[in-house]
XYZ file of C-alpha atoms in Angstrom:
371
model
C 5.928 -105.947 -61.450
C 6.431 -104.861 -65.328
C 4.421 -102.129 -66.114
C 5.021 -99.984 -69.083
C 5.282 -95.805 -70.578
C 2.313 -93.833 -71.676
C 4.703 -93.662 -74.485
C 5.735 -97.412 -74.509
C 0.901 -98.374 -74.865
C 1.621 -95.840 -78.352
C 4.206 -97.498 -79.509
C 2.680 -100.464 -79.046
C -1.005 -99.947 -80.285
C 0.587 -98.635 -83.449
C 2.509 -101.579 -84.101
C -0.910 -104.090 -82.722
C -2.829 -101.599 -85.785
C -0.353 -101.630 -88.194
C 0.168 -105.346 -88.453
C -4.276 -105.413 -87.920
C -4.191 -103.146 -91.221
C -1.457 -105.665 -93.180
C -3.484 -108.288 -92.561
C -7.357 -107.160 -93.544
C -5.563 -106.099 -96.934
C -4.283 -109.758 -97.637
C -7.778 -111.291 -96.195
C -9.298 -108.865 -98.841
C -6.990 -108.976 -101.509
C -6.654 -113.096 -101.418
C -9.019 -116.064 -101.656
C -7.966 -118.254 -98.802
C -5.426 -121.721 -101.081
C -7.128 -124.110 -99.119
C -10.321 -123.067 -101.158
C -8.865 -123.900 -103.705
C -8.690 -127.153 -103.008
C -11.118 -129.796 -104.460
C -11.274 -133.041 -101.392
C -11.485 -135.709 -102.095
C -14.086 -138.345 -101.111
C -14.084 -141.596 -100.652
C -10.838 -142.234 -99.694
C -9.788 -145.005 -97.732
C -7.062 -143.470 -95.316
C -8.295 -142.701 -92.361
C -6.337 -140.070 -90.514
C -2.430 -138.158 -90.653
C 0.692 -138.743 -88.012
C 3.280 -136.362 -88.749
C 6.787 -136.705 -87.992
C 10.010 -133.774 -88.472
C 10.748 -130.636 -87.414
C 9.762 -127.080 -88.051
C 8.194 -127.924 -91.980
C 5.946 -129.722 -90.501
C 5.768 -128.779 -87.133
C 1.898 -127.708 -86.201
C 2.476 -125.733 -82.541
C 4.388 -129.012 -80.619
C 7.128 -126.639 -79.569
C 4.349 -124.232 -78.010
C 4.481 -126.548 -74.863
C 8.201 -126.967 -74.633
C 10.721 -125.442 -72.812
C 12.274 -123.792 -75.794
C 12.884 -120.562 -76.771
C 12.098 -121.855 -80.607
C 8.950 -120.994 -81.284
C 6.810 -118.530 -82.881
C 3.808 -118.364 -81.589
C 3.588 -115.256 -81.881
C 3.052 -111.963 -84.832
C 3.819 -112.211 -87.308
C 3.357 -115.693 -88.322
C 0.313 -116.747 -89.129
C -0.955 -113.582 -90.332
C -2.570 -116.213 -93.387
C -3.771 -118.265 -90.854
C -7.465 -117.567 -90.252
C -7.992 -115.556 -87.523
C -4.153 -114.689 -87.800
C -3.103 -117.099 -85.185
C -0.164 -117.701 -84.282
C 0.007 -120.911 -84.150
C 3.283 -122.213 -84.167
C 3.341 -123.254 -87.375
C 7.133 -121.547 -88.751
C 4.937 -120.021 -91.376
C 2.285 -116.885 -92.227
C -0.541 -119.524 -92.311
C -0.451 -123.313 -93.822
C 2.103 -125.260 -94.003
C 2.034 -128.494 -96.106
C 0.328 -131.100 -94.262
C -2.796 -128.658 -93.524
C -2.726 -129.036 -97.894
C -2.503 -132.493 -97.705
C -4.786 -132.869 -95.012
C -7.625 -131.268 -96.741
C -7.496 -132.989 -99.711
C -7.424 -136.244 -98.542
C -10.877 -135.502 -96.890
C -9.519 -135.662 -93.196
C -9.428 -132.398 -91.744
C -8.439 -129.122 -92.692
C -5.639 -128.226 -90.227
C -2.863 -130.838 -88.989
C -3.105 -130.101 -85.091
C -0.363 -130.191 -82.218
C -0.300 -134.243 -81.061
C 1.186 -132.426 -77.256
C -2.577 -129.476 -77.152
C -3.696 -131.284 -74.318
C -7.325 -130.145 -75.190
C -8.140 -132.094 -78.791
C -11.216 -134.238 -78.678
C -10.473 -137.684 -79.336
C -12.793 -136.917 -82.546
C -9.029 -135.162 -83.455
C -6.753 -137.017 -81.747
C -8.832 -140.422 -84.527
C -8.654 -138.391 -87.388
C -4.479 -136.966 -86.848
C -1.594 -134.835 -85.279
C 0.724 -134.236 -86.080
C 4.427 -134.915 -83.219
C 6.990 -133.168 -85.124
C 9.452 -130.780 -83.392
C 11.078 -127.409 -84.645
C 15.204 -128.082 -85.040
C 14.581 -131.835 -84.397
C 16.439 -133.828 -87.010
C 16.815 -137.087 -87.701
C 20.628 -137.063 -85.163
C 19.205 -137.152 -81.843
C 22.103 -134.532 -81.455
C 20.185 -131.959 -83.915
C 16.988 -131.529 -81.634
C 19.265 -131.539 -78.347
C 20.986 -128.302 -79.522
C 17.553 -126.178 -78.799
C 15.792 -128.825 -76.289
C 13.475 -130.020 -78.390
C 11.805 -133.349 -79.572
C 13.900 -136.161 -80.819
C 12.788 -138.138 -84.072
C 12.962 -140.458 -81.468
C 10.548 -139.122 -78.456
C 8.463 -138.135 -81.252
C 7.915 -141.714 -81.407
C 6.939 -143.021 -78.564
C 4.752 -140.500 -78.370
C 2.934 -141.684 -80.860
C 3.155 -145.988 -78.899
C 1.898 -143.581 -76.417
C -1.008 -142.066 -78.440
C -1.905 -145.744 -79.765
C -2.609 -147.046 -76.210
C -5.079 -143.702 -76.345
C -6.516 -145.113 -79.040
C -5.997 -148.736 -77.652
C -8.582 -147.257 -75.058
C -10.543 -145.498 -76.126
C -11.733 -147.030 -79.241
C -10.841 -150.755 -79.502
C -7.134 -152.393 -80.404
C -9.020 -153.390 -82.710
C -10.505 -150.118 -84.053
C -7.156 -149.050 -82.931
C -4.924 -151.394 -85.309
C -7.401 -150.074 -87.972
C -7.106 -147.156 -87.334
C -2.655 -146.873 -87.626
C -2.926 -149.182 -90.909
C -5.305 -147.114 -93.197
C -3.935 -143.898 -91.750
C -0.954 -141.776 -93.941
C 2.174 -141.728 -92.536
C 4.483 -138.831 -93.241
C 8.062 -137.569 -91.969
C 9.600 -134.304 -93.039
C 12.841 -133.836 -91.632
C 16.986 -134.175 -92.063
C 17.551 -130.236 -92.428
C 18.510 -129.413 -89.926
C 21.341 -132.074 -89.280
C 23.182 -130.520 -92.370
C 22.043 -127.066 -92.312
C 22.240 -126.577 -88.063
C 24.103 -129.467 -86.507
C 26.813 -130.787 -89.322
C 27.929 -128.075 -90.231
C 26.767 -125.124 -87.713
C 28.723 -127.385 -84.312
C 32.194 -129.509 -84.256
C 30.559 -132.559 -82.810
C 29.463 -134.278 -85.723
C 32.461 -133.427 -87.403
C 35.334 -134.573 -85.502
C 33.070 -138.066 -85.172
C 32.319 -138.047 -88.919
C 35.425 -136.861 -90.360
C 33.105 -137.202 -94.231
C 29.670 -136.217 -95.017
C 29.805 -139.882 -96.838
C 29.910 -140.807 -93.732
C 28.070 -138.737 -91.635
C 24.458 -139.238 -94.825
C 25.274 -142.874 -93.994
C 24.569 -142.445 -89.669
C 20.951 -140.448 -90.909
C 20.555 -143.080 -92.885
C 21.192 -145.334 -90.623
C 19.246 -144.201 -88.441
C 16.629 -143.465 -90.994
C 15.410 -147.662 -91.636
C 14.768 -147.113 -87.391
C 12.490 -145.066 -87.597
C 10.876 -146.441 -89.860
C 11.653 -149.489 -88.775
C 10.311 -147.998 -85.192
C 6.206 -146.849 -87.300
C 6.036 -150.386 -89.219
C 6.516 -152.514 -85.507
C 3.397 -150.261 -85.119
C 1.570 -150.536 -86.656
C 2.312 -147.907 -90.032
C 1.927 -149.295 -93.159
C 1.821 -146.428 -96.081
C 4.285 -143.886 -95.301
C 5.687 -141.313 -96.602
C 9.797 -139.876 -96.553
C 10.376 -136.113 -97.646
C 13.872 -135.534 -99.567
C 16.482 -132.738 -98.395
C 15.144 -129.578 -99.905
C 18.006 -127.600 -102.004
C 19.045 -125.871 -98.333
C 22.467 -124.148 -99.820
C 19.164 -121.562 -101.718
C 17.381 -121.645 -98.281
C 18.052 -117.900 -96.730
C 20.102 -117.844 -94.220
C 22.454 -120.448 -95.387
C 23.138 -117.813 -98.329
C 24.248 -115.024 -95.599
C 26.428 -117.024 -93.450
C 28.358 -118.120 -96.715
C 29.201 -116.135 -99.439
C 31.310 -113.490 -99.813
C 29.066 -110.832 -99.231
C 25.362 -111.525 -98.238
C 24.238 -108.660 -99.658
C 24.587 -108.652 -102.907
C 25.761 -112.028 -103.179
C 22.454 -114.332 -103.050
C 23.232 -117.124 -105.544
C 22.301 -120.408 -104.066
C 25.518 -122.286 -102.565
C 25.613 -124.604 -104.861
C 28.685 -126.863 -103.100
C 24.874 -127.049 -99.652
C 23.040 -127.897 -102.786
C 25.116 -130.880 -103.978
C 24.897 -132.302 -100.612
C 21.281 -132.420 -99.971
C 20.962 -134.111 -103.878
C 23.501 -136.938 -102.859
C 21.364 -137.801 -99.491
C 18.350 -138.190 -101.523
C 19.882 -140.230 -103.419
C 21.453 -142.640 -100.886
C 17.750 -142.248 -99.471
C 15.407 -143.556 -102.249
C 17.812 -145.983 -102.450
C 17.217 -146.967 -98.975
C 13.801 -146.891 -99.084
C 13.452 -149.041 -101.946
C 15.177 -151.160 -100.564
C 13.464 -151.392 -97.293
C 10.037 -150.947 -99.456
C 10.492 -155.436 -100.257
C 11.458 -156.527 -96.708
C 9.394 -154.137 -93.542
C 5.642 -155.140 -95.227
C 4.955 -151.536 -95.688
C 4.372 -149.111 -98.970
C 7.347 -146.310 -97.900
C 8.002 -143.914 -101.019
C 10.031 -141.105 -101.156
C 8.480 -137.530 -102.069
C 10.542 -135.569 -103.610
C 10.781 -131.936 -102.498
C 14.142 -131.033 -103.544
C 12.962 -131.092 -107.632
C 9.416 -128.176 -106.924
C 11.450 -125.985 -104.598
C 14.688 -125.705 -106.828
C 11.934 -124.973 -110.491
C 10.527 -122.578 -108.425
C 14.262 -121.048 -107.027
C 15.417 -120.652 -111.172
C 12.221 -119.476 -112.430
C 9.518 -118.171 -109.392
C 8.080 -115.742 -112.308
C 6.441 -119.457 -113.511
C 4.972 -119.638 -109.925
C 3.477 -116.611 -109.027
C 6.634 -115.630 -107.109
C 9.384 -112.646 -107.761
C 11.589 -113.130 -104.271
C 13.038 -116.980 -103.686
C 16.958 -115.583 -101.682
C 14.986 -113.412 -98.765
C 12.170 -113.561 -96.673
C 9.847 -111.012 -96.509
C 10.262 -110.643 -92.397
C 12.853 -108.443 -91.039
C 16.196 -107.429 -93.700
C 14.291 -111.162 -94.974
C 18.617 -112.229 -94.149
C 18.879 -113.838 -90.972
C 15.610 -113.752 -88.695
C 13.950 -116.252 -87.433
C 11.533 -117.381 -84.380
C 11.836 -114.266 -82.275
C 13.889 -112.317 -84.320
C 10.879 -112.381 -86.885
C 8.140 -110.520 -84.995
C 5.587 -107.311 -84.557
C 8.514 -104.792 -84.849
C 9.788 -106.214 -87.484
C 9.490 -104.310 -91.525
C 7.301 -106.243 -93.086
C 6.936 -107.140 -97.050
C 4.468 -105.720 -99.093
C 3.149 -109.145 -100.559
C 3.661 -111.719 -98.973
C 2.063 -113.992 -101.660
C 5.786 -113.286 -103.653
C 8.353 -114.363 -101.658
C 9.139 -117.705 -101.498
C 10.573 -117.150 -97.629
C 8.514 -116.143 -95.335
C 11.128 -115.895 -92.331
C 15.004 -116.613 -92.953
C 14.291 -119.983 -93.372
C 10.784 -121.216 -93.765
C 8.761 -121.689 -96.625
C 5.162 -119.052 -96.872
C 2.177 -120.475 -97.388
C 2.949 -120.010 -100.938
C 5.478 -121.668 -101.151
C 3.796 -124.521 -99.504
C 0.984 -124.652 -101.032
C 2.614 -124.527 -104.834
C 4.937 -127.599 -102.680
C 2.237 -129.310 -102.430
C 0.872 -129.364 -106.483
C 4.046 -130.128 -107.132
C 3.386 -133.678 -105.270
C -0.441 -134.571 -105.629
C 0.572 -136.861 -108.604
C 1.984 -138.678 -106.089
C -0.393 -138.891 -102.918
C -3.088 -140.120 -105.837
C -0.643 -142.945 -107.412
C 0.066 -143.891 -103.158
C -3.696 -143.622 -102.532
C -4.883 -146.246 -104.787
């Protein structure tokens, strides 16, 4: 059995004490961002269902046999009671802010949490899995849920609701729910440009983008067939501005920390193609499908950080901020003094403050989508 020496116990205790002191300071200095949002009243939205990757996974990977998880400190340092829920950030995700704004619930829980009550399930869950992508191969790299597996889980969810509240009740619940998908970054950042497999089959980025968009169509069609009528699809962020991407693609990662424009261009091209695809689907599938632009909000933050209350845009708060993610960001990692001034929490994922800023940017779209 593993045992710790007295000195190891002391080191561990100091690390925990240091962490608790940090979070208590943040708790005293800041008012909850969620508390700054006035929830809408009397909306027709019954629930929120979320699909995608680590930008919207609220803890599903905790229940999978994968190393790509973050259910440990310092993740969650700004979450209520400082719980590391499995969200790849220091606090809430944008989808949590959306759910609160809609007046549905304060946090979107992970579907794979078997302890969820019927009421929790009825008002919506996240089916997302960190490390996933639109390309099935992307999820297989990290042993996480593919988008089709997430859709299958929603199908199982629908069957469970039909058993609990009847077929008509389940139909009404689903048709009045908001479906949100945020996925695609890993397909390009990790899969296409990180591994040679897809580049052998799709020799141009344009060909791969078309393959991805075909899968998007199949996914949305699957949602519609299961009863979804209000679907929001998030585009790609400026992937060339993600700290780990800058680190791996700069001539000198320590001094050259500008966005990688060639990869940002890939994201912009994909987003234009995605918008056209969604517009075509809007006309033929009997559901309302909207495009959610997060490229512009993040790009504006990166270009004019102080205008949005940020100071650091090209490194993460945790560790060196250059490469750390998941187990690379842990209690032994150095942490920035004020994570609210950082756009990125680790070397890939935004901070709660950045997600809040993104939510504020897309709130008018949410309002228009509801009425």
